Coordinates of C-alpha atoms in Angstrom, one line a residue:
Chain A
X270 CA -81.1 -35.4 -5.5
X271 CA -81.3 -35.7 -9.5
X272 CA -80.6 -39.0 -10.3
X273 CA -78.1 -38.4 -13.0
X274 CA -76.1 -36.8 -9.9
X275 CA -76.6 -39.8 -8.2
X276 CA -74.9 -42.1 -10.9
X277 CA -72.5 -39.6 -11.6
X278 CA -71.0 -39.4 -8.4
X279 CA -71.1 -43.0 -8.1
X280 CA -68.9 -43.5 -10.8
X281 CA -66.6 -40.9 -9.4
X282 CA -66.8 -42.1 -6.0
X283 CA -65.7 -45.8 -7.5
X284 CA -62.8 -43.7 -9.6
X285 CA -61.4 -41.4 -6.3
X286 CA -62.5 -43.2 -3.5
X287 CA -64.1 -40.0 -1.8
X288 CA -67.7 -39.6 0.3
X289 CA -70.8 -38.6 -2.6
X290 CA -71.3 -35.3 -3.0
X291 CA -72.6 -32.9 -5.1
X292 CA -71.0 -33.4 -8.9
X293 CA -70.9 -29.4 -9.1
X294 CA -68.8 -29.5 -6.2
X295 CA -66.6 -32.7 -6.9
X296 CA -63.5 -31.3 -8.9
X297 CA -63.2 -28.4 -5.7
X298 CA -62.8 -30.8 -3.0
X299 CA -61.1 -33.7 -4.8
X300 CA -57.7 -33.6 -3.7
X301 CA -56.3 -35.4 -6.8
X302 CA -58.1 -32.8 -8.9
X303 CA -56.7 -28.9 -8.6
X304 CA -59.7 -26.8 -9.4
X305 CA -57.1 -24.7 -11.8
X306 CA -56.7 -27.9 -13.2
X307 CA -60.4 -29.1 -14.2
X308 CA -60.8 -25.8 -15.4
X309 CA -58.2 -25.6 -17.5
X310 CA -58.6 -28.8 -19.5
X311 CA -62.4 -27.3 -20.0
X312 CA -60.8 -24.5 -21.3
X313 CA -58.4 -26.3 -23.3
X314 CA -61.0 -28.2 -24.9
X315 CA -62.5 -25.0 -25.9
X316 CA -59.9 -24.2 -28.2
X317 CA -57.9 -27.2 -29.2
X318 CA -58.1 -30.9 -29.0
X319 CA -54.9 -31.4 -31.3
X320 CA -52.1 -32.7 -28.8
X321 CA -54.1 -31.1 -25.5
X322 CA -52.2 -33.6 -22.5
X323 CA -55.3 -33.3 -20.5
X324 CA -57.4 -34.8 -22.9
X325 CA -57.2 -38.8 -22.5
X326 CA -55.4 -41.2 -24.5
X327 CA -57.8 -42.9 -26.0
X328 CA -59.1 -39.4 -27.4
X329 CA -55.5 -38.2 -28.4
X330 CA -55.2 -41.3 -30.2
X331 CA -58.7 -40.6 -32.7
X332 CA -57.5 -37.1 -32.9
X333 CA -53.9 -38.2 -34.0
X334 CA -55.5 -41.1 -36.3
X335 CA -57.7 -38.2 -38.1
X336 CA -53.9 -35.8 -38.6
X337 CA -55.8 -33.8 -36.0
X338 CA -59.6 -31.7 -35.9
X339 CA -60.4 -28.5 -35.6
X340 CA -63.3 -29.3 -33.7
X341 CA -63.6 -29.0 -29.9
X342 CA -64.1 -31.9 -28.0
X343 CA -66.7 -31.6 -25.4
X344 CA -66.6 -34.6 -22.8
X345 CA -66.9 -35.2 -19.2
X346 CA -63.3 -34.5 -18.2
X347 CA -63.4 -36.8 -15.1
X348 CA -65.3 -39.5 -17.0
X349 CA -62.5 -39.6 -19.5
X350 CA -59.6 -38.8 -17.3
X351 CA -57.5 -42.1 -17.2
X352 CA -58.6 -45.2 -18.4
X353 CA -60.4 -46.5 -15.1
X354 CA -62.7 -43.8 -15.1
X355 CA -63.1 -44.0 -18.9
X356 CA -64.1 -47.7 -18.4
X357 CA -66.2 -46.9 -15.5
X358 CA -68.1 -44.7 -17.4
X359 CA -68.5 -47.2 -20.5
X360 CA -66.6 -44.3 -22.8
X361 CA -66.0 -44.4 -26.8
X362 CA -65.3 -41.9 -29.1
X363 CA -65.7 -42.2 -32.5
X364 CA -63.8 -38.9 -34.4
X365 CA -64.0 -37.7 -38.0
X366 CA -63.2 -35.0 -40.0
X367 CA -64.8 -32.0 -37.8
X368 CA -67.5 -34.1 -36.5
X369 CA -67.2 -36.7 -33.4
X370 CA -69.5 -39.0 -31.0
X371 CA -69.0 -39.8 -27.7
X372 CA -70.8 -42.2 -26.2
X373 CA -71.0 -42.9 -22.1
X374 CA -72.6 -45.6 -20.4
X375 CA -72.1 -45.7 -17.0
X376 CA -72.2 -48.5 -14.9
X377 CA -73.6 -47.6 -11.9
X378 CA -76.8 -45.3 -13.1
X379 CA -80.3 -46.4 -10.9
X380 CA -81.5 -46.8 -14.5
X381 CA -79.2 -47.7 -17.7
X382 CA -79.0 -45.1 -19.8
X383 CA -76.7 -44.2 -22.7
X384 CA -75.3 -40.3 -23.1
X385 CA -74.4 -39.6 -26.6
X386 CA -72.7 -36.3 -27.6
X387 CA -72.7 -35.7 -31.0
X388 CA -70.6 -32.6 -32.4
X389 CA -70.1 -31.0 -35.6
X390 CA -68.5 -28.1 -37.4
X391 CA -70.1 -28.7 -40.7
X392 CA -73.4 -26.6 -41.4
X393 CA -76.3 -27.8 -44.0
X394 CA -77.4 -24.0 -44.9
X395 CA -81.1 -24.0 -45.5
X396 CA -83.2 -21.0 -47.0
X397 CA -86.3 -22.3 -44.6
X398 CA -86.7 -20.7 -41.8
X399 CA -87.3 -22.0 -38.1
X400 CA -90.4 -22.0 -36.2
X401 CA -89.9 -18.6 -33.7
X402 CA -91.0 -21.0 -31.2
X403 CA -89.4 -20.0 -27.8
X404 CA -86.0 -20.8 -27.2
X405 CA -83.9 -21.5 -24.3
X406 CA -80.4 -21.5 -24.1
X407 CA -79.9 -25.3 -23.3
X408 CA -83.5 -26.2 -25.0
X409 CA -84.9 -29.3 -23.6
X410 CA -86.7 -32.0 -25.5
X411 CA -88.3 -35.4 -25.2
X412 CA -87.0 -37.9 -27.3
X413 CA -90.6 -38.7 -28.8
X414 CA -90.2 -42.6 -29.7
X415 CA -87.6 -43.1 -26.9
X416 CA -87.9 -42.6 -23.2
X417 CA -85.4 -39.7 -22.5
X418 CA -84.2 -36.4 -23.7
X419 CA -82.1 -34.4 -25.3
X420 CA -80.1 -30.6 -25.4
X421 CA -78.8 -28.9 -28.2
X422 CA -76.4 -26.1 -28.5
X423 CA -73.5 -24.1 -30.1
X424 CA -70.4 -23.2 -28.8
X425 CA -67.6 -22.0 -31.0
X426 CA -68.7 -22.2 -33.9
X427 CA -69.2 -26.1 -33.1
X428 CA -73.0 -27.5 -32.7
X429 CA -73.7 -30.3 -30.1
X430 CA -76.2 -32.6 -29.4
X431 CA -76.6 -34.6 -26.5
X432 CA -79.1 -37.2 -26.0
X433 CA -80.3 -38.9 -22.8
X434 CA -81.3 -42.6 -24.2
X435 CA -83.1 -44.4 -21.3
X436 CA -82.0 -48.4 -21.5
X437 CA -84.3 -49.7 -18.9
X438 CA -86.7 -52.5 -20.7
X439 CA -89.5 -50.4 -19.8
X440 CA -92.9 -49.4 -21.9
X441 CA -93.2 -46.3 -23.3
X442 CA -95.4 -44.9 -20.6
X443 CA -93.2 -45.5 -18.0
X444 CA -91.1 -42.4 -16.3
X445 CA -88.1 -41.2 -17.7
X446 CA -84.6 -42.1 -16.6
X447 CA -83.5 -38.2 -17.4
X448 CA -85.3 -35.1 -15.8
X449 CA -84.8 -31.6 -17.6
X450 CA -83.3 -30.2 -14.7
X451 CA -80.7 -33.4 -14.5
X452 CA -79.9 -32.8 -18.5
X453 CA -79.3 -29.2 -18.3
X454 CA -76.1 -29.9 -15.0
X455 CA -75.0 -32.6 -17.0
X456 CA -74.5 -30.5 -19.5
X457 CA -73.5 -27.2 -17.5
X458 CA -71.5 -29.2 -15.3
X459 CA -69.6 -31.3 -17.4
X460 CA -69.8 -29.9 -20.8
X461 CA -69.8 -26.4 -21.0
X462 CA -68.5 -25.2 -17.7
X463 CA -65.2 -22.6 -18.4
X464 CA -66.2 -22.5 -22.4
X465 CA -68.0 -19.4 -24.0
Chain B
X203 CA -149.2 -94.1 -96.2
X204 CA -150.6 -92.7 -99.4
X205 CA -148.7 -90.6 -101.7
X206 CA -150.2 -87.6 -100.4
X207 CA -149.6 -88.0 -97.1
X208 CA -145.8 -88.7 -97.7
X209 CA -145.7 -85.4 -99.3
X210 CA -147.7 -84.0 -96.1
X211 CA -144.7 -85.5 -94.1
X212 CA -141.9 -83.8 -96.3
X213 CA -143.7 -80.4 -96.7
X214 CA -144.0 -80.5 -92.5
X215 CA -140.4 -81.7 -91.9
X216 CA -139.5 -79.0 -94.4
X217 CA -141.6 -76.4 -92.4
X218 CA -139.9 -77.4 -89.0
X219 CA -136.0 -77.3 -90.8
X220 CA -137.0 -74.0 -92.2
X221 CA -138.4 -72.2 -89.2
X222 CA -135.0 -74.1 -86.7
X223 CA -133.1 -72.5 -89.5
X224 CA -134.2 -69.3 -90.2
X225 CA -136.0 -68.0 -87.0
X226 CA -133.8 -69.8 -84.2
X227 CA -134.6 -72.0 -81.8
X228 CA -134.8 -71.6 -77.9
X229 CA -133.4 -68.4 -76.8
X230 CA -129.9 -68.3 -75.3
X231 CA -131.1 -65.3 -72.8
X232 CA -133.8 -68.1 -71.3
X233 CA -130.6 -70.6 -70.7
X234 CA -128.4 -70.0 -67.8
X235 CA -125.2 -70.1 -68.8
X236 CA -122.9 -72.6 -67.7
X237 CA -121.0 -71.3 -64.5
X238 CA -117.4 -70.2 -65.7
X239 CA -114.2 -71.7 -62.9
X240 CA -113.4 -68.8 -61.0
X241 CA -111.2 -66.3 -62.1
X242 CA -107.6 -67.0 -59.6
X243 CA -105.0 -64.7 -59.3
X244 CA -102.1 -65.2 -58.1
X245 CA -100.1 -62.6 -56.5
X246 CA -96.9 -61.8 -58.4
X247 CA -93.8 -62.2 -56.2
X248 CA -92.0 -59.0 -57.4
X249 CA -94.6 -56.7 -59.3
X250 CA -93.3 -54.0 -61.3
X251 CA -95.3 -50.4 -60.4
X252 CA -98.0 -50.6 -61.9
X253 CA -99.4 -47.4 -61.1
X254 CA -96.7 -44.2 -61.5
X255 CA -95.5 -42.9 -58.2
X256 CA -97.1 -39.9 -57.0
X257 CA -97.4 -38.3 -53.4
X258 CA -98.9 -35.5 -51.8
X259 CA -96.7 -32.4 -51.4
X260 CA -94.8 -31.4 -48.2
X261 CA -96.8 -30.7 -45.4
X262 CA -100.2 -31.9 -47.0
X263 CA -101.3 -34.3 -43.8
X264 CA -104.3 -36.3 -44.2
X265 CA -106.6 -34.0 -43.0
X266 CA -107.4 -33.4 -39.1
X267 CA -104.5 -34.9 -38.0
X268 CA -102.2 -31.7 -37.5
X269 CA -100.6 -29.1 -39.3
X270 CA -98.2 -29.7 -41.7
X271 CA -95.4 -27.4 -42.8
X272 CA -95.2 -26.6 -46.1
X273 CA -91.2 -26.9 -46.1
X274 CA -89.5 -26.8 -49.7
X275 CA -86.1 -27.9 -48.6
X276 CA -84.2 -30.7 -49.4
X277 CA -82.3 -31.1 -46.4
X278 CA -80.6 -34.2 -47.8
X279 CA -80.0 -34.0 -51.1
X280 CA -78.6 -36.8 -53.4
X281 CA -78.8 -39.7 -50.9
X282 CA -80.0 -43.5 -51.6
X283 CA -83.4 -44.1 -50.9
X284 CA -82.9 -46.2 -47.2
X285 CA -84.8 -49.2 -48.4
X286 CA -83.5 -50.7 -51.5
X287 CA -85.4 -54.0 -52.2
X288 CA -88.9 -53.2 -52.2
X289 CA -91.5 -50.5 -53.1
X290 CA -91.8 -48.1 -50.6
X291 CA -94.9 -46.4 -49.2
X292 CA -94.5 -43.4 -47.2
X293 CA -97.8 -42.6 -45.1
X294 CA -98.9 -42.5 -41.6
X295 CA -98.8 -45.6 -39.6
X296 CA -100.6 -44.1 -37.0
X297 CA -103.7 -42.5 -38.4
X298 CA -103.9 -44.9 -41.3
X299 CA -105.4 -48.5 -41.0
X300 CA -103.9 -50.7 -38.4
X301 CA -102.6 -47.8 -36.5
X302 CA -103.5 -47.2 -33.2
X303 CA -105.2 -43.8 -34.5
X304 CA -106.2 -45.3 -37.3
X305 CA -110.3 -45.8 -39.3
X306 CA -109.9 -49.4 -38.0
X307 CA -108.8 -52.5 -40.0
X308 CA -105.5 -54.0 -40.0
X309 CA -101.9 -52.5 -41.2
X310 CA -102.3 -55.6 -44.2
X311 CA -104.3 -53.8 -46.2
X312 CA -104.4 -51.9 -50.2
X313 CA -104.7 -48.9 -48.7
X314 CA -101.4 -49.0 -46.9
X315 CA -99.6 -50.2 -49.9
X316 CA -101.0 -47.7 -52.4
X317 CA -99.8 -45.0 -54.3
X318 CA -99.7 -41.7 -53.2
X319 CA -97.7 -40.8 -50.3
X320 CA -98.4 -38.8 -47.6
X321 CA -96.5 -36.8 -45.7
X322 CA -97.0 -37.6 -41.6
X323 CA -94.1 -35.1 -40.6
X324 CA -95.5 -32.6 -37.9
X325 CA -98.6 -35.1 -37.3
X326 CA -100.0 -34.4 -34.0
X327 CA -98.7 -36.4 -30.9
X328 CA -99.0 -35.9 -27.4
X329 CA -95.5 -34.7 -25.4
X330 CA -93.4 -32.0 -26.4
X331 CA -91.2 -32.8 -29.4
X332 CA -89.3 -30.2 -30.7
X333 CA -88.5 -29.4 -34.7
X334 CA -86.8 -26.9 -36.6
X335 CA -90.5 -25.4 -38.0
X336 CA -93.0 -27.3 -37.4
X337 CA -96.0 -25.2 -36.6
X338 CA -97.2 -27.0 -32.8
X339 CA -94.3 -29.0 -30.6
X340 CA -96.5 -31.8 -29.9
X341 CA -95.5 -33.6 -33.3
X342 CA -94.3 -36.7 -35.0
X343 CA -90.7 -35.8 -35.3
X344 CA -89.9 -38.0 -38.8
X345 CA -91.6 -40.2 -41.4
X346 CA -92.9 -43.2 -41.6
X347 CA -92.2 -45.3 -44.5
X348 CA -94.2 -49.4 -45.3
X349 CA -92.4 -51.3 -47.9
X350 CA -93.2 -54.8 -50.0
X351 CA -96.5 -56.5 -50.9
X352 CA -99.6 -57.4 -49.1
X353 CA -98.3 -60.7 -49.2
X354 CA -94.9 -59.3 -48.0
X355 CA -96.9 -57.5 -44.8
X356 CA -99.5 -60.9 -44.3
X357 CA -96.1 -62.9 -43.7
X358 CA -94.1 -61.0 -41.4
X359 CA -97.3 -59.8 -39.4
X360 CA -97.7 -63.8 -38.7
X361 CA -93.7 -64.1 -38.0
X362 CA -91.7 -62.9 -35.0
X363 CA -89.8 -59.4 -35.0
X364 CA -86.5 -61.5 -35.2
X365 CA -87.6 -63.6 -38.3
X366 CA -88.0 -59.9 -40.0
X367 CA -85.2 -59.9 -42.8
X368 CA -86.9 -59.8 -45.8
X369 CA -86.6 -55.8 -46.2
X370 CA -83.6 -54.2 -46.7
X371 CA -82.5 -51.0 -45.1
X372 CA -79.8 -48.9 -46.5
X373 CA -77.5 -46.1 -45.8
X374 CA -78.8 -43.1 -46.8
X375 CA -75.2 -41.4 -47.5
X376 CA -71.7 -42.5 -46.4
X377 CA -70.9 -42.0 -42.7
X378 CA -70.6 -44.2 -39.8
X379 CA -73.4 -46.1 -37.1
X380 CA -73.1 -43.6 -34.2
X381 CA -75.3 -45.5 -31.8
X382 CA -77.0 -48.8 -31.4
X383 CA -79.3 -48.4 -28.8
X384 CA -82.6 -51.3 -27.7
X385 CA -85.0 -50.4 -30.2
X386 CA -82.6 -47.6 -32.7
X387 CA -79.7 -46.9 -34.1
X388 CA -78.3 -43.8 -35.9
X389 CA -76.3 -42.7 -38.7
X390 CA -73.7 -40.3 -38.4
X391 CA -72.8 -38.3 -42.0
X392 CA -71.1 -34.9 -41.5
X393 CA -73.7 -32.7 -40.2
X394 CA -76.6 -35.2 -40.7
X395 CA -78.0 -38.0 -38.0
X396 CA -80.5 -40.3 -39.5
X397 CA -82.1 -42.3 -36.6
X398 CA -84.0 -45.8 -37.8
X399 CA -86.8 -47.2 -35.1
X400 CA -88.2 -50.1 -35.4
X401 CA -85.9 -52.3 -37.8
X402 CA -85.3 -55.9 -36.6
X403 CA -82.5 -55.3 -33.8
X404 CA -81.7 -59.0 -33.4
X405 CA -80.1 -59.3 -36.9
X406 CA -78.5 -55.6 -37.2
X407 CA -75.9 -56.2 -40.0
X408 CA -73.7 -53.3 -38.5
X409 CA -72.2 -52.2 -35.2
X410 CA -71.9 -49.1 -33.5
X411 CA -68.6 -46.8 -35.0
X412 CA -68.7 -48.7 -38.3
X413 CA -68.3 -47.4 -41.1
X414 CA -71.0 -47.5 -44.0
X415 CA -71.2 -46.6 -47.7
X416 CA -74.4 -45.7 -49.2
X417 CA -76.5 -48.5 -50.3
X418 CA -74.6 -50.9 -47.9
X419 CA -77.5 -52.9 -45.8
X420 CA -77.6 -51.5 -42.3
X421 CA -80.7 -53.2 -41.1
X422 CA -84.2 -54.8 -42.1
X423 CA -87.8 -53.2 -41.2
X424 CA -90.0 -54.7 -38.5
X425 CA -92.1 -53.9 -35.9
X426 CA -89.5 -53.9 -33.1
X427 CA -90.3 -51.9 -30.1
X428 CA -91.3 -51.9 -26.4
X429 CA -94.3 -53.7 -27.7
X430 CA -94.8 -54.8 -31.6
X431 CA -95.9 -52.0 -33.5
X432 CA -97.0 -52.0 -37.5
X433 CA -94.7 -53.1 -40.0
X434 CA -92.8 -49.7 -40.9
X435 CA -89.6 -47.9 -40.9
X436 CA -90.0 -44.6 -38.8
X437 CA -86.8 -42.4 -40.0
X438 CA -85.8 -38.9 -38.5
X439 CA -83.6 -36.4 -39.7
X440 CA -81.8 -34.1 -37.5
X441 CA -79.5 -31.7 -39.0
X442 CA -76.8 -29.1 -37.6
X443 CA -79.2 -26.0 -39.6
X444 CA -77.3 -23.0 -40.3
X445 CA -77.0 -21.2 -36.7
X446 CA -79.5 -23.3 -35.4
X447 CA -77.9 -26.3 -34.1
X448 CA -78.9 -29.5 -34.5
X449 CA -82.8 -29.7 -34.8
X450 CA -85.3 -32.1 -36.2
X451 CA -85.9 -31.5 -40.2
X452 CA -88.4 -33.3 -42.4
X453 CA -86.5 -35.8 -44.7
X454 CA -90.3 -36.2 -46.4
X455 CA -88.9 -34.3 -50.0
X456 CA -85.6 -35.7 -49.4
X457 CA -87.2 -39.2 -49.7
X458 CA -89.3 -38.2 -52.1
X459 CA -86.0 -37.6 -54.8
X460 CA -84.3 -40.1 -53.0
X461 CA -87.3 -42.7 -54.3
X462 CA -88.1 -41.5 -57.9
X463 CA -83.9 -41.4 -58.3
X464 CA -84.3 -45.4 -57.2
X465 CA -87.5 -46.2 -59.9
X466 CA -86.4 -44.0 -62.1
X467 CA -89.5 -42.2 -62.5
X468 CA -90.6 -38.6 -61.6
X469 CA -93.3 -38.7 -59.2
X470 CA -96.9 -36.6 -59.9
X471 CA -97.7 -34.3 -57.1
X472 CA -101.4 -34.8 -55.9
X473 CA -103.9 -32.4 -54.3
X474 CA -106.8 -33.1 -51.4

């Protein structure tokens, strides 16, 4: 089993109390969790995070801070849900303007690692063009200096980043805490799922 | 003595003063001359340039160690040059002396410390790194940047990462520290993420969601990583590029206004 799925359902087996099991699989079979309802507060992250109840909080509270953002908020719903599972995950959020960070670092990973979503709405417009080198839709890519990985992508007129930082005191050499296959379900999974 | 040989005397003496006078005596090229105290410099704390600033353009790699790209964009333009207190030398700490790539010697020496810089964007490394358009995707994904005096690098190569605060680092732009990870932390600023590596964790002025102004101190260059590396900032730019998403950019010309804005000075391009 990946091990991000591992530490994921940990944290959500701490959070619900229910047997581990696939994360893809989790919000169907959680009693406390409707599917309609997971999927709705993807959706509703899609198109507004301005007074969204199914949005935590500690997030309504940034978004309220800022007099609101027009950009959507992609997090782990069930990381964020209430404020165990927002601890249990490590969770912050830091929003401003259109741009935010959310940063998770959960407790019970095999190997401490730090997932940092970045988002924005601004653009830097450049003449230069890209490299045609071949692109994925959910393109993978080591972190180069750092153990780890990361995924970019758009959605909505709204560009993400998210970076797998490995926190093991490890050398350089040693494996990675994040496989691509993990990064990309983390990111399907939790992120994207429901949006366009 | 007879009157005649008196007068042999004075006509002789007058002989010998004529020809010490007129002709010389010993020559000064047969005498070695006295040994002269060596010449001691000593090294000025805080020079001035002394040589203008000059660099090679974009995407101009020392030679054999990848392909460059030729990129004219200033991806950030108008920021503070990120380290404020010091002269700044932008090469590759890889490939140059000291670096594990490197034509031997250590990372203390002129050569590292020396006008012009050198681009080290795109350099070859050895997993897959991707960037917005560099030409391979096995590549060094930012710039690496050496700051101060010889005497500056001879002293903290003999200290520990921790005792590193003699160079400053600053924020590039306004915006806020996104993440403070073991051996990085980034910069958040609209659709810009600076990441620093290798900057003295143990004494990091800043903490993670803060907010920064630029030219506020947000760390100080060392070697700190998984093992000590050379004394140098390593910097990368990431930046949400029109429909591209966020994707790795070369902040090389960006640092290259955002240097001759801090000496004042215009920097001379230099060919191979």
């Amino acid at each position: 089993m990946p091990r991000i799925h591992r530490f994921l359902i940990a944290i959500v087996g701490v959070v619900l109390f229910v047997p581990v099991m696939p994360a893809a699989a989790q919000s169907q079979l959680d009693p406390g969790i409707a599917p309609s309802t997971t999927l709705s507060a993807q959706q509703a992250t899609r198109f507004d995070a301005n007074g969204n109840p199914l949005l935590s909080d500690l997030v309504q509270q940034q978004v309220r801070a800022q007099g609101g953002t027009k950009i959507p908020i992609l997090i782990p719903y069930l990381w964020t849900r209430d404020a165990a599972a927002a601890e249990a995950s490590g969770f912050k959020i830091k929003i401003v303007g259109n741009n935010y960070t959310a940063i998770f670092r959960p407790a019970n990973a095999a190997e401490p690692i730090d997932i940092v979503i970045e988002g924005t709405m601004e653009v830097v417009k450049a003449r230069s063009r890209p490299a045609r080198q071949a692109r994925e839709p959910l393109p993978f890519s080591s972190l180069g200096e750092l153990r780890g990985g990361s995924i970019t992508f758009r959605r909505n007129e709204a560009s993400y980043l998210i970076q797998f930082v490995c926190r093991g005191d490890k050398p350089m050499e040693a494996p990675s805490c994040i496989e691509e296959s993990d990064a990309r379900n983390f990111v399907t999974y939790h992120l994207t799922g429901g949006t366009q | 003595m007879t009157f005649r040989t008196q007068i042999e005397m004075v006509l002789i003496a007058l002989v010998i003063f004529i020809l010490l006078v007129f002709v010389g005596g010993p020559s000064g090229d047969d005498v070695p001359a006295p040994e002269e105290p060596p010449l001691v410099v000593e090294p000025d704390p805080d020079p001035a340039p002394s040589v203008g600033f000059s660099y090679y353009d974009g995407g101009d790699l020392i030679p054999g160690t990848g392909t460059g790209v030729h990129d004219t964009e200033i991806y950030a333009p108008g920021i503070v040059f990120p380290i404020s207190n010091r002269e700044a030398y932008l090469n590759s700490q890889y490939f140059n002396p000291g670096g594990a790539g490197g034509g031997g010697g250590t990372q203390c020496t002129a050569a590292n410390f020396t006008y012009p810089w050198r681009d080290n964007f795109c350099e070859t490394r050895w997993s897959d790194r991707a960037t917005y358009n560099c030409p391979e995707i096995q590549v060094h994904r930012g710039v690496d940047i050496r700051a101060g005096t010889l005497d500056d690098c001879t002293t903290m190569a003999g200290q520990t990462s921790a005792q590193h605060t003699q160079i400053e680092i600053v924020a590039p732009e306004d915006g806020y520290i996104s993440y403070v990870g073991n051996y990085s932390f980034n910069l958040r600023a609209g659709p810009r993420l600076y990441q620093f590596l290798h900057v003295n964790m143990t004494a990091l002025p800043v903490s993670e969601f803060e907010e920064v102004e630029a030219g506020q101190v947000i760390g100080y260059l060392s070697n700190y990583y998984t093992a000590p590396t050379t004394l140098h900032l390593h910097l990368n730019l990431q930046a949400n590029i029109n429909e591209e998403g966020f994707q790795h950019v070369s902040p090389y010309l960006s640092m290259v206004k955002a240097y001759e804005a801090k000496i004042g000075e215009t920097g001379m391009v230099v060919h191979d």
